[in-house]
mmCIF file of C-alpha atoms in Angstrom:
data_model
loop_
_atom_site.group_PDB
_atom_site.id
_atom_site.type_symbol
_atom_site.label_atom_id
_atom_site.label_comp_id
_atom_site.label_asym_id
_atom_site.label_seq_id
_atom_site.Cartn_x
_atom_site.Cartn_y
_atom_site.Cartn_z
ATOM 1 C CA MET H 1 0.000 0.000 0.000
ATOM 2 C CA LEU H 2 1.310 3.387 -0.915
ATOM 3 C CA GLU H 3 0.247 6.698 0.498
ATOM 4 C CA ALA H 4 -3.485 6.336 0.839
ATOM 5 C CA PHE H 5 -5.425 7.021 3.998
ATOM 6 C CA ALA H 6 -5.654 3.398 5.153
ATOM 7 C CA PRO H 7 -3.498 1.124 7.320
ATOM 8 C CA PRO H 8 -0.453 -0.342 5.522
ATOM 9 C CA SER H 9 -0.435 -3.945 4.335
ATOM 10 C CA SER H 10 1.790 -4.878 7.295
ATOM 11 C CA ASP H 11 -1.140 -4.218 9.641
ATOM 12 C CA PRO H 12 -1.890 -7.526 11.477
ATOM 13 C CA VAL H 13 -5.656 -7.006 11.288
ATOM 14 C CA GLN H 14 -5.549 -6.528 7.523
ATOM 15 C CA LYS H 15 -3.233 -9.540 7.109
ATOM 16 C CA ILE H 16 -5.641 -11.778 9.016
ATOM 17 C CA HIS H 17 -8.615 -10.439 7.053
ATOM 18 C CA GLU H 18 -6.887 -11.002 3.695
ATOM 19 C CA SER H 19 -5.659 -14.475 4.613
ATOM 20 C CA GLN H 20 -9.138 -15.568 5.664
ATOM 21 C CA ASN H 21 -10.661 -14.204 2.457
ATOM 22 C CA ALA H 22 -8.177 -16.278 0.495
ATOM 23 C CA THR H 23 -9.371 -19.486 2.192
ATOM 24 C CA VAL H 24 -11.946 -21.483 0.248
ATOM 25 C CA GLU H 25 -14.734 -22.303 2.670
ATOM 26 C CA THR H 26 -18.399 -21.638 3.250
ATOM 27 C CA PRO H 27 -19.249 -18.041 4.210
ATOM 28 C CA LYS H 28 -20.447 -18.978 7.703
ATOM 29 C CA SER H 29 -17.433 -21.108 8.627
ATOM 30 C CA GLY H 30 -15.056 -18.584 7.068
ATOM 31 C CA GLN H 31 -16.606 -15.737 9.008
ATOM 32 C CA ALA H 32 -16.472 -17.677 12.273
ATOM 33 C CA LYS H 33 -12.798 -18.525 11.708
ATOM 34 C CA ASN H 34 -12.024 -14.904 10.845
ATOM 35 C CA GLU H 35 -13.790 -13.598 13.952
ATOM 36 C CA SER H 36 -12.023 -16.172 16.136
ATOM 37 C CA SER H 37 -8.611 -15.103 14.828
ATOM 38 C CA LEU H 38 -9.394 -11.435 15.344
ATOM 39 C CA SER H 39 -10.669 -12.114 18.854
ATOM 40 C CA ILE H 40 -7.174 -13.292 19.757
ATOM 41 C CA LEU H 41 -5.884 -9.808 18.892
ATOM 42 C CA PHE H 42 -8.836 -7.712 19.996
ATOM 43 C CA GLY H 43 -10.681 -9.741 22.597
ATOM 44 C CA THR H 44 -14.436 -10.139 22.631
ATOM 45 C CA SER H 45 -16.855 -7.263 22.224
ATOM 46 C CA GLN H 46 -18.225 -5.512 25.270
ATOM 47 C CA LEU H 47 -20.994 -3.864 23.217
ATOM 48 C CA ASN H 48 -23.263 -6.912 22.646
ATOM 49 C CA ASP H 49 -23.858 -5.866 19.031
ATOM 50 C CA THR H 50 -23.551 -9.185 17.184
ATOM 51 C CA PRO H 51 -25.631 -8.896 13.952
ATOM 52 C CA ILE H 52 -29.026 -10.582 14.271
ATOM 53 C CA SER H 53 -29.358 -13.585 11.947
ATOM 54 C CA ASN H 54 -32.527 -13.937 9.915
ATOM 55 C CA THR H 55 -34.143 -17.138 11.175
ATOM 56 C CA SER H 56 -37.568 -16.617 9.597
ATOM 57 C CA GLY H 57 -36.429 -17.562 6.106
ATOM 58 C CA ASP H 58 -37.640 -14.248 4.661
ATOM 59 C CA GLY H 59 -35.280 -11.638 3.203
ATOM 60 C CA ILE H 60 -31.459 -11.709 3.119
ATOM 61 C CA ASN H 61 -29.126 -12.126 6.060
ATOM 62 C CA TRP H 62 -26.392 -9.613 5.215
ATOM 63 C CA SER H 63 -24.194 -10.840 8.071
ATOM 64 C CA ASP H 64 -23.103 -13.777 5.892
ATOM 65 C CA SER H 65 -24.754 -13.405 2.458
ATOM 66 C CA PHE H 66 -22.951 -12.511 -0.790
ATOM 67 C CA HIS H 67 -26.215 -11.923 -2.652
ATOM 68 C CA GLY H 68 -25.783 -10.103 -5.979
ATOM 69 C CA LEU H 69 -21.991 -9.792 -5.806
ATOM 70 C CA GLY H 70 -20.628 -9.136 -9.305
ATOM 71 C CA ILE H 71 -23.923 -9.970 -11.000
ATOM 72 C CA CYS H 72 -23.927 -6.914 -13.293
ATOM 73 C CA SER H 73 -22.453 -3.439 -13.672
ATOM 74 C CA PHE H 74 -24.181 -0.204 -12.734
ATOM 75 C CA SER H 75 -25.627 2.210 -15.258
ATOM 76 C CA ASN H 76 -23.294 4.443 -17.247
ATOM 77 C CA GLU H 77 -24.602 7.462 -15.365
ATOM 78 C CA SER H 78 -23.821 5.959 -11.968
ATOM 79 C CA SER H 79 -20.456 4.604 -13.126
ATOM 80 C CA ASN H 80 -19.393 8.022 -14.437
ATOM 81 C CA ILE H 81 -20.237 9.624 -11.087
ATOM 82 C CA LEU H 82 -18.323 6.982 -9.127
ATOM 83 C CA CYS H 83 -15.220 7.054 -11.322
ATOM 84 C CA GLN H 84 -15.002 10.769 -12.026
ATOM 85 C CA PRO H 85 -11.660 12.407 -11.074
ATOM 86 C CA ILE H 86 -11.659 13.961 -7.632
ATOM 87 C CA SER H 87 -11.080 17.674 -7.211
ATOM 88 C CA ASN H 88 -7.772 18.730 -5.684
ATOM 89 C CA GLU H 89 -9.792 21.039 -3.450
ATOM 90 C CA ASP H 90 -11.360 17.992 -1.776
ATOM 91 C CA VAL H 91 -8.118 16.141 -0.987
ATOM 92 C CA GLU H 92 -6.614 16.519 2.493
ATOM 93 C CA ILE H 93 -3.250 15.421 3.885
ATOM 94 C CA THR H 94 -2.397 14.102 7.353
ATOM 95 C CA PRO H 95 0.608 15.477 9.295
ATOM 96 C CA ASP H 96 2.566 12.332 8.397
ATOM 97 C CA GLY H 97 1.894 12.779 4.679
ATOM 98 C CA LEU H 98 -1.042 10.474 3.868
ATOM 99 C CA LEU H 99 -3.618 11.730 1.376
ATOM 100 C CA TYR H 100 -7.300 11.182 2.091
ATOM 101 C CA LEU H 101 -10.805 12.253 1.173
ATOM 102 C CA PRO H 102 -13.064 13.255 4.097
ATOM 103 C CA GLU H 103 -15.638 10.524 4.701
ATOM 104 C CA ILE H 104 -18.617 12.829 4.150
ATOM 105 C CA LYS H 105 -17.527 13.236 0.535
ATOM 106 C CA TYR H 106 -17.707 9.477 -0.034
ATOM 107 C CA ARG H 107 -21.295 9.625 1.196
ATOM 108 C CA ARG H 108 -22.091 12.541 -1.117
ATOM 109 C CA ILE H 109 -20.699 10.637 -4.112
ATOM 110 C CA LEU H 110 -22.791 7.553 -3.272
ATOM 111 C CA ASN H 111 -25.895 9.696 -2.765
ATOM 112 C CA LYS H 112 -25.314 11.377 -6.111
ATOM 113 C CA ALA H 113 -24.762 8.051 -7.900
ATOM 114 C CA PHE H 114 -27.590 6.023 -6.330
ATOM 115 C CA GLY H 115 -29.762 8.486 -4.421
ATOM 116 C CA PRO H 116 -30.289 8.704 -0.657
ATOM 117 C CA GLY H 117 -31.634 5.338 0.476
ATOM 118 C CA GLY H 118 -30.200 3.522 -2.549
ATOM 119 C CA TRP H 119 -27.231 2.234 -0.576
ATOM 120 C CA GLY H 120 -26.297 1.293 2.970
ATOM 121 C CA LEU H 121 -23.746 -0.377 5.243
ATOM 122 C CA ALA H 122 -24.681 -3.665 6.915
ATOM 123 C CA PRO H 123 -22.567 -4.972 9.827
ATOM 124 C CA ARG H 124 -21.187 -8.487 9.292
ATOM 125 C CA SER H 125 -19.541 -8.962 12.689
ATOM 126 C CA GLU H 126 -19.678 -7.748 16.239
ATOM 127 C CA THR H 127 -17.449 -4.882 17.336
ATOM 128 C CA LEU H 128 -14.122 -6.185 18.643
ATOM 129 C CA ILE H 129 -12.236 -4.028 21.132
ATOM 130 C CA ASN H 130 -8.574 -4.094 22.094
ATOM 131 C CA LYS H 131 -8.077 -1.973 25.205
ATOM 132 C CA SER H 132 -4.672 -0.495 25.949
ATOM 133 C CA LYS H 133 -3.185 -0.816 29.427
ATOM 134 C CA PHE H 134 -2.581 2.939 29.286
ATOM 135 C CA GLY H 135 -6.251 3.677 28.589
ATOM 136 C CA GLY H 136 -8.126 3.849 25.330
ATOM 137 C CA GLY H 137 -7.587 1.273 22.603
ATOM 138 C CA THR H 138 -8.730 0.230 19.131
ATOM 139 C CA LEU H 139 -12.029 -1.178 17.911
ATOM 140 C CA THR H 140 -12.828 -2.930 14.625
ATOM 141 C CA ARG H 141 -15.920 -4.217 12.826
ATOM 142 C CA GLU H 142 -16.642 -5.692 9.407
ATOM 143 C CA TYR H 143 -19.251 -4.084 7.146
ATOM 144 C CA ALA H 144 -20.830 -4.847 3.784
ATOM 145 C CA LEU H 145 -21.711 -2.086 1.320
ATOM 146 C CA ILE H 146 -25.159 -2.834 -0.113
ATOM 147 C CA VAL H 147 -26.265 -0.941 -3.225
ATOM 148 C CA GLN H 148 -29.725 -1.295 -4.749
ATOM 149 C CA GLY H 149 -30.334 -4.527 -2.883
ATOM 150 C CA ARG H 150 -27.080 -6.324 -3.685
ATOM 151 C CA LEU H 151 -23.712 -6.629 -2.023
ATOM 152 C CA VAL H 152 -20.872 -4.809 -3.790
ATOM 153 C CA SER H 153 -17.992 -4.800 -1.292
ATOM 154 C CA ILE H 154 -16.864 -5.943 2.162
ATOM 155 C CA ALA H 155 -14.307 -4.195 4.363
ATOM 156 C CA ARG H 156 -13.253 -4.069 7.999
ATOM 157 C CA GLY H 157 -13.150 -0.647 9.602
ATOM 158 C CA GLU H 158 -11.054 0.329 12.588
ATOM 159 C CA GLN H 159 -10.751 3.328 14.889
ATOM 160 C CA ASP H 160 -8.670 4.302 17.907
ATOM 161 C CA PHE H 161 -10.221 5.758 21.052
ATOM 162 C CA PHE H 162 -8.572 7.386 24.072
ATOM 163 C CA SER H 163 -11.084 6.625 26.820
ATOM 164 C CA GLU H 164 -14.204 4.518 27.255
ATOM 165 C CA LYS H 165 -16.296 7.664 26.909
ATOM 166 C CA GLY H 166 -15.019 7.897 23.339
ATOM 167 C CA ILE H 167 -16.258 4.459 22.275
ATOM 168 C CA PRO H 168 -19.593 5.678 20.785
ATOM 169 C CA THR H 169 -17.762 8.215 18.612
ATOM 170 C CA ALA H 170 -15.152 5.595 17.713
ATOM 171 C CA THR H 171 -17.842 3.193 16.483
ATOM 172 C CA GLU H 172 -18.984 5.870 14.025
ATOM 173 C CA GLY H 173 -15.387 6.441 12.934
ATOM 174 C CA CYS H 174 -14.983 2.696 12.413
ATOM 175 C CA LYS H 175 -18.080 2.619 10.199
ATOM 176 C CA SER H 176 -16.799 5.541 8.125
ATOM 177 C CA ASN H 177 -13.399 3.852 7.762
ATOM 178 C CA ALA H 178 -15.104 0.704 6.435
ATOM 179 C CA LEU H 179 -17.149 2.817 3.992
ATOM 180 C CA MET H 180 -13.992 4.418 2.597
ATOM 181 C CA ARG H 181 -12.411 0.988 2.081
ATOM 182 C CA CYS H 182 -15.556 -0.399 0.434
ATOM 183 C CA CYS H 183 -15.646 2.538 -1.981
ATOM 184 C CA LYS H 184 -12.237 1.520 -3.345
ATOM 185 C CA ASP H 185 -13.981 -1.365 -5.132
ATOM 186 C CA LEU H 186 -16.315 1.125 -6.834
ATOM 187 C CA GLY H 187 -13.427 3.264 -8.105
ATOM 188 C CA VAL H 188 -14.232 6.222 -5.850
ATOM 189 C CA ALA H 189 -11.164 8.436 -5.256
ATOM 190 C CA SER H 190 -8.897 5.814 -6.838
ATOM 191 C CA GLU H 191 -6.249 8.499 -7.382
ATOM 192 C CA LEU H 192 -5.386 8.316 -3.698
ATOM 193 C CA TRP H 193 -3.783 4.917 -4.336
ATOM 194 C CA ASP H 194 -1.964 6.055 -7.495
ATOM 195 C CA PRO H 195 1.729 6.791 -6.744
ATOM 196 C CA ARG H 196 2.049 9.257 -9.633
ATOM 197 C CA PHE H 197 -0.945 11.272 -8.421
ATOM 198 C CA ILE H 198 0.392 11.215 -4.853
ATOM 199 C CA ARG H 199 3.799 12.554 -5.877
ATOM 200 C CA SER H 200 2.308 15.198 -8.169
ATOM 201 C CA PHE H 201 -0.243 16.393 -5.601
ATOM 202 C CA LYS H 202 2.334 16.689 -2.848
ATOM 203 C CA LYS H 203 4.706 18.613 -5.101
ATOM 204 C CA SER H 204 2.094 21.059 -6.378
ATOM 205 C CA THR H 205 -0.225 21.496 -3.391
ATOM 206 C CA CYS H 206 1.537 20.505 -0.163
ATOM 207 C CA GLU H 207 4.591 21.409 1.880
ATOM 208 C CA GLU H 208 6.600 20.206 4.868
ATOM 209 C CA VAL H 209 7.032 22.635 7.748
ATOM 210 C CA PHE H 210 8.773 22.557 11.130
ATOM 211 C CA VAL H 211 6.373 22.818 14.059
ATOM 212 C CA GLU H 212 6.397 22.556 17.842
ATOM 213 C CA HIS H 213 4.047 20.378 19.874
ATOM 214 C CA VAL H 214 2.075 22.627 22.222
ATOM 215 C CA THR H 215 2.336 20.403 25.301
ATOM 216 C CA THR H 216 5.551 18.388 24.844
ATOM 217 C CA LYS H 217 7.484 21.261 23.171
ATOM 218 C CA LYS H 218 9.048 18.722 20.809
ATOM 219 C CA LYS H 219 9.826 19.961 17.313
ATOM 220 C CA LYS H 220 9.143 17.930 14.211
ATOM 221 C CA LYS H 221 8.371 18.205 10.513
ATOM 222 C CA ILE H 222 4.778 17.762 9.350
ATOM 223 C CA TRP H 223 2.908 17.885 6.043
ATOM 224 C CA LYS H 224 0.147 20.402 5.297
ATOM 225 C CA ARG H 225 -1.604 21.902 2.313
ATOM 226 C CA ARG H 226 -0.012 25.167 1.263
ATOM 227 C CA ASP H 227 -3.401 26.853 1.620
ATOM 228 C CA GLY H 228 -4.062 25.174 5.000
ATOM 229 C CA LEU H 229 -3.358 26.173 8.578
ATOM 230 C CA ILE H 230 -1.171 24.571 11.239
ATOM 231 C CA GLU H 231 -3.669 23.058 13.647
ATOM 232 C CA TYR H 232 -3.621 21.983 17.296
ATOM 233 C CA PRO H 233 -1.635 20.348 18.896
ATOM 234 C CA PHE H 234 1.074 21.969 16.753
ATOM 235 C CA LYS H 235 2.206 25.547 16.388
ATOM 236 C CA LYS H 236 4.848 27.179 14.188
#
């Protein structure tokens, strides 16, 4: 993985997820094996939010179904909206130099392509939480992107939190992270994974500046847009 706003391929969670997807097995047994492996890293969920299975026989159980995956392409109008080049004005950069598109803009693109209500995220696992001994931790959950009644992509989101009070906000961040990863399969903001675009954007639009951390007083170099401000916890 190059400089896109997603964890690198060395991330243990992503490695486990990819290795389980590569295993040929039934969806239910594969999901159970995947969740078991992740539980070793993250522990069990304290949120009691395991997706409810459909036992009535009516409808689709999105916690393990692959209904409609790859069955046909979307209309030309929708495809053009999804794959259109992103505006440089929409691209942001993290202090450590990773390019990303704010999650609300992914939602706007999907709403424009399919209409509000034409798509949604369905959880496929419970929320797994790994608490740090210093407080806070990381939570992760797998989601499926459903568009017009069929599954188009699956991704696992993750989000750090700094105290238990931050868990509700972190669950929303985890969902947004999964949405961003699912949108990669639809071609949304694909430039952010293109090394030529990354180098060109950084050269033309961004800069590295020396800053000081407000509380620790440590100095370091960070990335920012040339038209952006230095934000807390840094100052020039």
